[in-house]
Amino acid sequence: MTEKRSGRWWRRLFGGSAPTPLDPSRADLVVVASCFDDVEACSVTLDRAASTTPPWRSEEQAVLRHHLLLPGEHVTDAIAVAGQDDYVEATAGPLADTPPVAPGHGEDLTVLILQRVQVLDALHCSQERSRMAGLAQRRGGRVLGWDALQPDPAAAESA
C-alpha cells in the first residue's frame, strides 16, 4: 500500500481532518490552465499547463471554471442545476483570454461563469466539460471554454 493511500485510510479510521478546501476568493489565484477550443482534449491542455509559468500542479486543488453563453432567461436555472454538483457563479477572479463573443440574433445572451473547487485531472475535467455542454445546450446556449486557477507559487515565495 502506498504511503498516500495508507494516510487516507489512517485519517478515515481515526478521524483525521481532510485538507482545507481552496478558497476561490483568494487574491493570489492565477489562471494556470485554459482551453477555449472545442476540439482540444483536456489532457493536452493540462500537459501544456504543467510546463508553463505559473505551472498547473496536478496534486493540488484548483478552481475549475466553465464559461457559458446562455439566453438571459435561463441563467438562474442553469446556476441552480449546476449547484447540485457544487458549482457556484463566479463573481470575481482573473480571467483567461476568453475569445470575443459574437452578438446573438436578437437574443439576450449572457456570459455565465460557473466554478467549483476540485483536484483537477484530465478525466474529470473532460467529464465536467461534457456536463457543462449538455447544461448549456438544453438551455439554448453553448460553452465558450474552461479555465483553472491555483494560488501563484511566486506570491507565496515573496511573502
C-alpha atoms as an extended CHARMM CRD file, in Angstrom:
* protein
*
       159  EXT
         1         1  MET       CA              0.0000000000        0.0000000000        0.0000000000  PROA      1               0.0000000000
         2         2  THR       CA              1.4060000000        3.3730000000       -0.9320000000  PROA      2               0.0000000000
         3         3  GLU       CA              2.1020000000        5.9760000000        1.7250000000  PROA      3               0.0000000000
         4         4  LYS       CA             -0.5540000000        8.2790000000        0.2410000000  PROA      4               0.0000000000
         5         5  ARG       CA             -3.2640000000        5.5900000000        0.3280000000  PROA      5               0.0000000000
         6         6  SER       CA             -2.3300000000        4.4130000000        3.7990000000  PROA      6               0.0000000000
         7         7  GLY       CA             -2.5160000000        8.0220000000        5.0180000000  PROA      7               0.0000000000
         8         8  ARG       CA             -6.0740000000        8.3670000000        3.7240000000  PROA      8               0.0000000000
         9         9  TRP       CA             -7.0250000000        5.0590000000        5.3560000000  PROA      9               0.0000000000
        10        10  TRP       CA             -5.4990000000        6.1620000000        8.6440000000  PROA      10              0.0000000000
        11        11  ARG       CA             -7.3840000000        9.5060000000        8.5850000000  PROA      11              0.0000000000
        12        12  ARG       CA            -10.7040000000        7.7900000000        7.7930000000  PROA      12              0.0000000000
        13        13  LEU       CA            -10.2100000000        5.2560000000       10.5650000000  PROA      13              0.0000000000
        14        14  PHE       CA             -9.0910000000        7.6920000000       13.2410000000  PROA      14              0.0000000000
        15        15  GLY       CA            -10.9450000000       10.8320000000       12.1570000000  PROA      15              0.0000000000
        16        16  GLY       CA             -8.0680000000       12.9100000000       10.8560000000  PROA      16              0.0000000000
        17        17  SER       CA             -9.1410000000       16.0070000000        9.0220000000  PROA      17              0.0000000000
        18        18  ALA       CA             -9.2400000000       16.3890000000        5.2780000000  PROA      18              0.0000000000
        19        19  PRO       CA             -7.1710000000       19.1690000000        3.7120000000  PROA      19              0.0000000000
        20        20  THR       CA             -8.6780000000       22.6330000000        3.9390000000  PROA      20              0.0000000000
        21        21  PRO       CA            -10.5670000000       23.4070000000        0.7240000000  PROA      21              0.0000000000
        22        22  LEU       CA             -9.0860000000       26.0590000000       -1.5370000000  PROA      22              0.0000000000
        23        23  ASP       CA            -10.8230000000       29.4220000000       -1.0830000000  PROA      23              0.0000000000
        24        24  PRO       CA            -11.9420000000       30.6050000000       -4.5610000000  PROA      24              0.0000000000
        25        25  SER       CA            -11.9020000000       34.2290000000       -3.4010000000  PROA      25              0.0000000000
        26        26  ARG       CA             -8.1680000000       34.2700000000       -2.6120000000  PROA      26              0.0000000000
        27        27  ALA       CA             -6.3790000000       37.2490000000       -4.1050000000  PROA      27              0.0000000000
        28        28  ASP       CA             -3.3360000000       35.2030000000       -5.1780000000  PROA      28              0.0000000000
        29        29  LEU       CA             -5.1910000000       32.9180000000       -7.6160000000  PROA      29              0.0000000000
        30        30  VAL       CA             -3.8730000000       32.8960000000      -11.1790000000  PROA      30              0.0000000000
        31        31  VAL       CA             -5.0120000000       31.1150000000      -14.3230000000  PROA      31              0.0000000000
        32        32  VAL       CA             -2.8040000000       28.0310000000      -14.7040000000  PROA      32              0.0000000000
        33        33  ALA       CA             -4.7200000000       26.2560000000      -17.4880000000  PROA      33              0.0000000000
        34        34  SER       CA             -7.3430000000       27.2580000000      -20.0180000000  PROA      34              0.0000000000
        35        35  CYS       CA             -8.9950000000       25.9400000000      -23.1480000000  PROA      35              0.0000000000
        36        36  PHE       CA            -11.4340000000       27.7370000000      -25.4180000000  PROA      36              0.0000000000
        37        37  ASP       CA            -11.0190000000       25.2910000000      -28.3120000000  PROA      37              0.0000000000
        38        38  ASP       CA            -13.8250000000       22.7180000000      -28.6380000000  PROA      38              0.0000000000
        39        39  VAL       CA            -11.5690000000       20.0960000000      -30.1960000000  PROA      39              0.0000000000
        40        40  GLU       CA             -8.5870000000       20.2290000000      -27.8200000000  PROA      40              0.0000000000
        41        41  ALA       CA             -8.5560000000       17.4070000000      -25.2880000000  PROA      41              0.0000000000
        42        42  CYS       CA             -8.2980000000       18.2850000000      -21.6050000000  PROA      42              0.0000000000
        43        43  SER       CA             -5.2380000000       16.0330000000      -21.3410000000  PROA      43              0.0000000000
        44        44  VAL       CA             -3.4270000000       18.1210000000      -23.9720000000  PROA      44              0.0000000000
        45        45  THR       CA             -4.3420000000       21.3650000000      -22.2300000000  PROA      45              0.0000000000
        46        46  LEU       CA             -3.2280000000       20.0960000000      -18.8170000000  PROA      46              0.0000000000
        47        47  ASP       CA              0.0300000000       18.6420000000      -20.1690000000  PROA      47              0.0000000000
        48        48  ARG       CA              0.8560000000       22.0170000000      -21.6770000000  PROA      48              0.0000000000
        49        49  ALA       CA             -0.1970000000       23.8210000000      -18.4840000000  PROA      49              0.0000000000
        50        50  ALA       CA              2.1640000000       21.7150000000      -16.3720000000  PROA      50              0.0000000000
        51        51  SER       CA              5.1450000000       23.1060000000      -18.2810000000  PROA      51              0.0000000000
        52        52  THR       CA              4.1580000000       26.7860000000      -18.4240000000  PROA      52              0.0000000000
        53        53  THR       CA              4.6070000000       29.5740000000      -15.8870000000  PROA      53              0.0000000000
        54        54  PRO       CA              2.9020000000       29.5490000000      -13.4830000000  PROA      54              0.0000000000
        55        55  PRO       CA              2.5690000000       25.7850000000      -13.7750000000  PROA      55              0.0000000000
        56        56  TRP       CA             -0.5700000000       23.7700000000      -13.1170000000  PROA      56              0.0000000000
        57        57  ARG       CA              0.1280000000       21.4990000000      -10.1290000000  PROA      57              0.0000000000
        58        58  SER       CA             -1.8260000000       18.2710000000      -10.5660000000  PROA      58              0.0000000000
        59        59  GLU       CA             -1.6970000000       17.2220000000       -6.9210000000  PROA      59              0.0000000000
        60        60  GLU       CA             -3.2100000000       20.4820000000       -5.6030000000  PROA      60              0.0000000000
        61        61  GLN       CA             -6.7730000000       21.7370000000       -5.5930000000  PROA      61              0.0000000000
        62        62  ALA       CA             -7.8290000000       24.1420000000       -8.3160000000  PROA      62              0.0000000000
        63        63  VAL       CA            -10.8110000000       26.3550000000       -9.0350000000  PROA      63              0.0000000000
        64        64  LEU       CA            -12.2970000000       24.8910000000      -12.2200000000  PROA      64              0.0000000000
        65        65  ARG       CA            -14.3810000000       27.4470000000      -14.1100000000  PROA      65              0.0000000000
        66        66  HSD       CA            -16.6320000000       26.9000000000      -17.1190000000  PROA      66              0.0000000000
        67        67  HSD       CA            -17.5330000000       29.8870000000      -19.3230000000  PROA      67              0.0000000000
        68        68  LEU       CA            -21.0150000000       29.5300000000      -20.8240000000  PROA      68              0.0000000000
        69        69  LEU       CA            -23.0770000000       31.7230000000      -23.1250000000  PROA      69              0.0000000000
        70        70  LEU       CA            -26.7950000000       31.4500000000      -22.3330000000  PROA      70              0.0000000000
        71        71  PRO       CA            -30.0280000000       33.2550000000      -23.0820000000  PROA      71              0.0000000000
        72        72  GLY       CA            -30.6510000000       35.5610000000      -20.0960000000  PROA      72              0.0000000000
        73        73  GLU       CA            -33.8900000000       33.8770000000      -19.0490000000  PROA      73              0.0000000000
        74        74  HSD       CA            -32.0570000000       30.5720000000      -18.4500000000  PROA      74              0.0000000000
        75        75  VAL       CA            -29.1600000000       31.8320000000      -16.3230000000  PROA      75              0.0000000000
        76        76  THR       CA            -30.8820000000       31.3960000000      -12.9380000000  PROA      76              0.0000000000
        77        77  ASP       CA            -31.9940000000       27.8650000000      -13.8130000000  PROA      77              0.0000000000
        78        78  ALA       CA            -28.5060000000       26.9160000000      -15.0290000000  PROA      78              0.0000000000
        79        79  ILE       CA            -26.9620000000       28.1650000000      -11.7700000000  PROA      79              0.0000000000
        80        80  ALA       CA            -29.4850000000       26.1380000000       -9.7430000000  PROA      80              0.0000000000
        81        81  VAL       CA            -28.9060000000       22.9410000000      -11.7210000000  PROA      81              0.0000000000
        82        82  ALA       CA            -25.1050000000       23.2910000000      -11.6010000000  PROA      82              0.0000000000
        83        83  GLY       CA            -25.3840000000       23.9880000000       -7.8730000000  PROA      83              0.0000000000
        84        84  GLN       CA            -26.4740000000       20.3740000000       -7.3930000000  PROA      84              0.0000000000
        85        85  ASP       CA            -22.8670000000       19.4810000000       -8.2850000000  PROA      85              0.0000000000
        86        86  ASP       CA            -21.3690000000       22.1830000000       -6.0100000000  PROA      86              0.0000000000
        87        87  TYR       CA            -20.9040000000       24.7720000000       -8.7540000000  PROA      87              0.0000000000
        88        88  VAL       CA            -21.4940000000       28.4330000000       -7.9520000000  PROA      88              0.0000000000
        89        89  GLU       CA            -21.4900000000       31.5160000000      -10.1300000000  PROA      89              0.0000000000
        90        90  ALA       CA            -18.0400000000       33.1020000000      -10.2890000000  PROA      90              0.0000000000
        91        91  THR       CA            -18.1990000000       36.7820000000       -9.4920000000  PROA      91              0.0000000000
        92        92  ALA       CA            -14.5050000000       37.6350000000       -9.1370000000  PROA      92              0.0000000000
        93        93  GLY       CA            -11.0530000000       36.4610000000      -10.0920000000  PROA      93              0.0000000000
        94        94  PRO       CA             -8.6660000000       36.7360000000      -13.0200000000  PROA      94              0.0000000000
        95        95  LEU       CA             -9.9580000000       35.8200000000      -16.4480000000  PROA      95              0.0000000000
        96        96  ALA       CA             -8.2840000000       33.6920000000      -19.0500000000  PROA      96              0.0000000000
        97        97  ASP       CA             -8.0490000000       35.0530000000      -22.5770000000  PROA      97              0.0000000000
        98        98  THR       CA            -11.7070000000       34.4750000000      -23.3970000000  PROA      98              0.0000000000
        99        99  PRO       CA            -12.3870000000       34.8610000000      -27.1010000000  PROA      99              0.0000000000
       100       100  PRO       CA            -14.7520000000       37.7000000000      -28.0310000000  PROA      100             0.0000000000
       101       101  VAL       CA            -18.4150000000       36.7380000000      -28.0910000000  PROA      101             0.0000000000
       102       102  ALA       CA            -20.3110000000       37.4690000000      -31.2880000000  PROA      102             0.0000000000
       103       103  PRO       CA            -23.6790000000       39.1280000000      -30.6800000000  PROA      103             0.0000000000
       104       104  GLY       CA            -26.6910000000       36.8300000000      -30.9120000000  PROA      104             0.0000000000
       105       105  HSD       CA            -29.5080000000       37.0760000000      -33.4000000000  PROA      105             0.0000000000
       106       106  GLY       CA            -31.7240000000       39.3510000000      -31.3210000000  PROA      106             0.0000000000
       107       107  GLU       CA            -31.2350000000       37.1030000000      -28.2820000000  PROA      107             0.0000000000
       108       108  ASP       CA            -30.3670000000       38.2760000000      -24.8050000000  PROA      108             0.0000000000
       109       109  LEU       CA            -27.1250000000       36.2940000000      -24.4120000000  PROA      109             0.0000000000
       110       110  THR       CA            -25.2840000000       36.3440000000      -21.1060000000  PROA      110             0.0000000000
       111       111  VAL       CA            -21.8190000000       35.0830000000      -20.2510000000  PROA      111             0.0000000000
       112       112  LEU       CA            -22.0710000000       32.9070000000      -17.1450000000  PROA      112             0.0000000000
       113       113  ILE       CA            -19.0060000000       31.5500000000      -15.3690000000  PROA      113             0.0000000000
       114       114  LEU       CA            -19.6110000000       28.5640000000      -13.0930000000  PROA      114             0.0000000000
       115       115  GLN       CA            -16.8850000000       27.3720000000      -10.7310000000  PROA      115             0.0000000000
       116       116  ARG       CA            -16.0850000000       24.7510000000       -8.1270000000  PROA      116             0.0000000000
       117       117  VAL       CA            -13.0010000000       23.6210000000       -6.2420000000  PROA      117             0.0000000000
       118       118  GLN       CA            -11.5450000000       20.2050000000       -7.0080000000  PROA      118             0.0000000000
       119       119  VAL       CA             -8.3300000000       18.3550000000       -7.6520000000  PROA      119             0.0000000000
       120       120  LEU       CA             -8.1650000000       18.5540000000      -11.4220000000  PROA      120             0.0000000000
       121       121  ASP       CA             -7.1930000000       15.7430000000      -13.7670000000  PROA      121             0.0000000000
       122       122  ALA       CA             -7.8600000000       15.1510000000      -17.4570000000  PROA      122             0.0000000000
       123       123  LEU       CA            -10.6300000000       12.5770000000      -16.9740000000  PROA      123             0.0000000000
       124       124  HSD       CA            -12.6830000000       14.6500000000      -14.5260000000  PROA      124             0.0000000000
       125       125  CYS       CA            -12.0690000000       17.8440000000      -16.4660000000  PROA      125             0.0000000000
       126       126  SER       CA            -13.3780000000       16.1490000000      -19.6040000000  PROA      126             0.0000000000
       127       127  GLN       CA            -16.4350000000       14.8210000000      -17.7560000000  PROA      127             0.0000000000
       128       128  GLU       CA            -17.2370000000       18.2650000000      -16.3640000000  PROA      128             0.0000000000
       129       129  ARG       CA            -16.7050000000       19.8630000000      -19.7540000000  PROA      129             0.0000000000
       130       130  SER       CA            -19.2320000000       17.4520000000      -21.2550000000  PROA      130             0.0000000000
       131       131  ARG       CA            -21.6700000000       18.0570000000      -18.4050000000  PROA      131             0.0000000000
       132       132  MET       CA            -21.4800000000       21.8170000000      -18.9780000000  PROA      132             0.0000000000
       133       133  ALA       CA            -22.0070000000       21.3780000000      -22.7200000000  PROA      133             0.0000000000
       134       134  GLY       CA            -25.2380000000       19.4910000000      -22.0040000000  PROA      134             0.0000000000
       135       135  LEU       CA            -26.3390000000       22.0770000000      -19.4440000000  PROA      135             0.0000000000
       136       136  ALA       CA            -25.8110000000       24.9210000000      -21.9250000000  PROA      136             0.0000000000
       137       137  GLN       CA            -27.3110000000       23.1000000000      -24.9200000000  PROA      137             0.0000000000
       138       138  ARG       CA            -30.5320000000       22.2310000000      -23.0680000000  PROA      138             0.0000000000
       139       139  ARG       CA            -30.9750000000       25.9470000000      -22.3750000000  PROA      139             0.0000000000
       140       140  GLY       CA            -30.2780000000       27.1850000000      -25.8990000000  PROA      140             0.0000000000
       141       141  GLY       CA            -26.7030000000       28.2170000000      -25.1930000000  PROA      141             0.0000000000
       142       142  ARG       CA            -23.1780000000       26.9810000000      -25.6390000000  PROA      142             0.0000000000
       143       143  VAL       CA            -19.9080000000       26.5740000000      -23.8000000000  PROA      143             0.0000000000
       144       144  LEU       CA            -17.1400000000       29.0350000000      -24.5870000000  PROA      144             0.0000000000
       145       145  GLY       CA            -14.4150000000       27.1410000000      -22.7210000000  PROA      145             0.0000000000
       146       146  TRP       CA            -12.8940000000       26.4950000000      -19.3040000000  PROA      146             0.0000000000
       147       147  ASP       CA            -10.0170000000       27.6010000000      -17.1520000000  PROA      147             0.0000000000
       148       148  ALA       CA             -8.4160000000       26.5730000000      -13.8780000000  PROA      148             0.0000000000
       149       149  LEU       CA             -6.9380000000       28.7300000000      -11.1350000000  PROA      149             0.0000000000
       150       150  GLN       CA             -4.4390000000       27.9190000000       -8.4070000000  PROA      150             0.0000000000
       151       151  PRO       CA             -2.5030000000       30.0650000000       -5.9460000000  PROA      151             0.0000000000
       152       152  ASP       CA              0.5100000000       31.7270000000       -7.5450000000  PROA      152             0.0000000000
       153       153  PRO       CA              3.6130000000       29.9750000000       -6.1400000000  PROA      153             0.0000000000
       154       154  ALA       CA              5.6730000000       33.1200000000       -6.8050000000  PROA      154             0.0000000000
       155       155  ALA       CA              3.4060000000       35.1090000000       -4.4840000000  PROA      155             0.0000000000
       156       156  ALA       CA              3.9460000000       32.5670000000       -1.6910000000  PROA      156             0.0000000000
       157       157  GLU       CA              7.7470000000       32.7230000000       -2.1160000000  PROA      157             0.0000000000
       158       158  SER       CA              7.8190000000       36.5130000000       -1.9180000000  PROA      158             0.0000000000
       159       159  ALA       CA              5.6230000000       36.6320000000        1.2140000000  PROA      159             0.0000000000
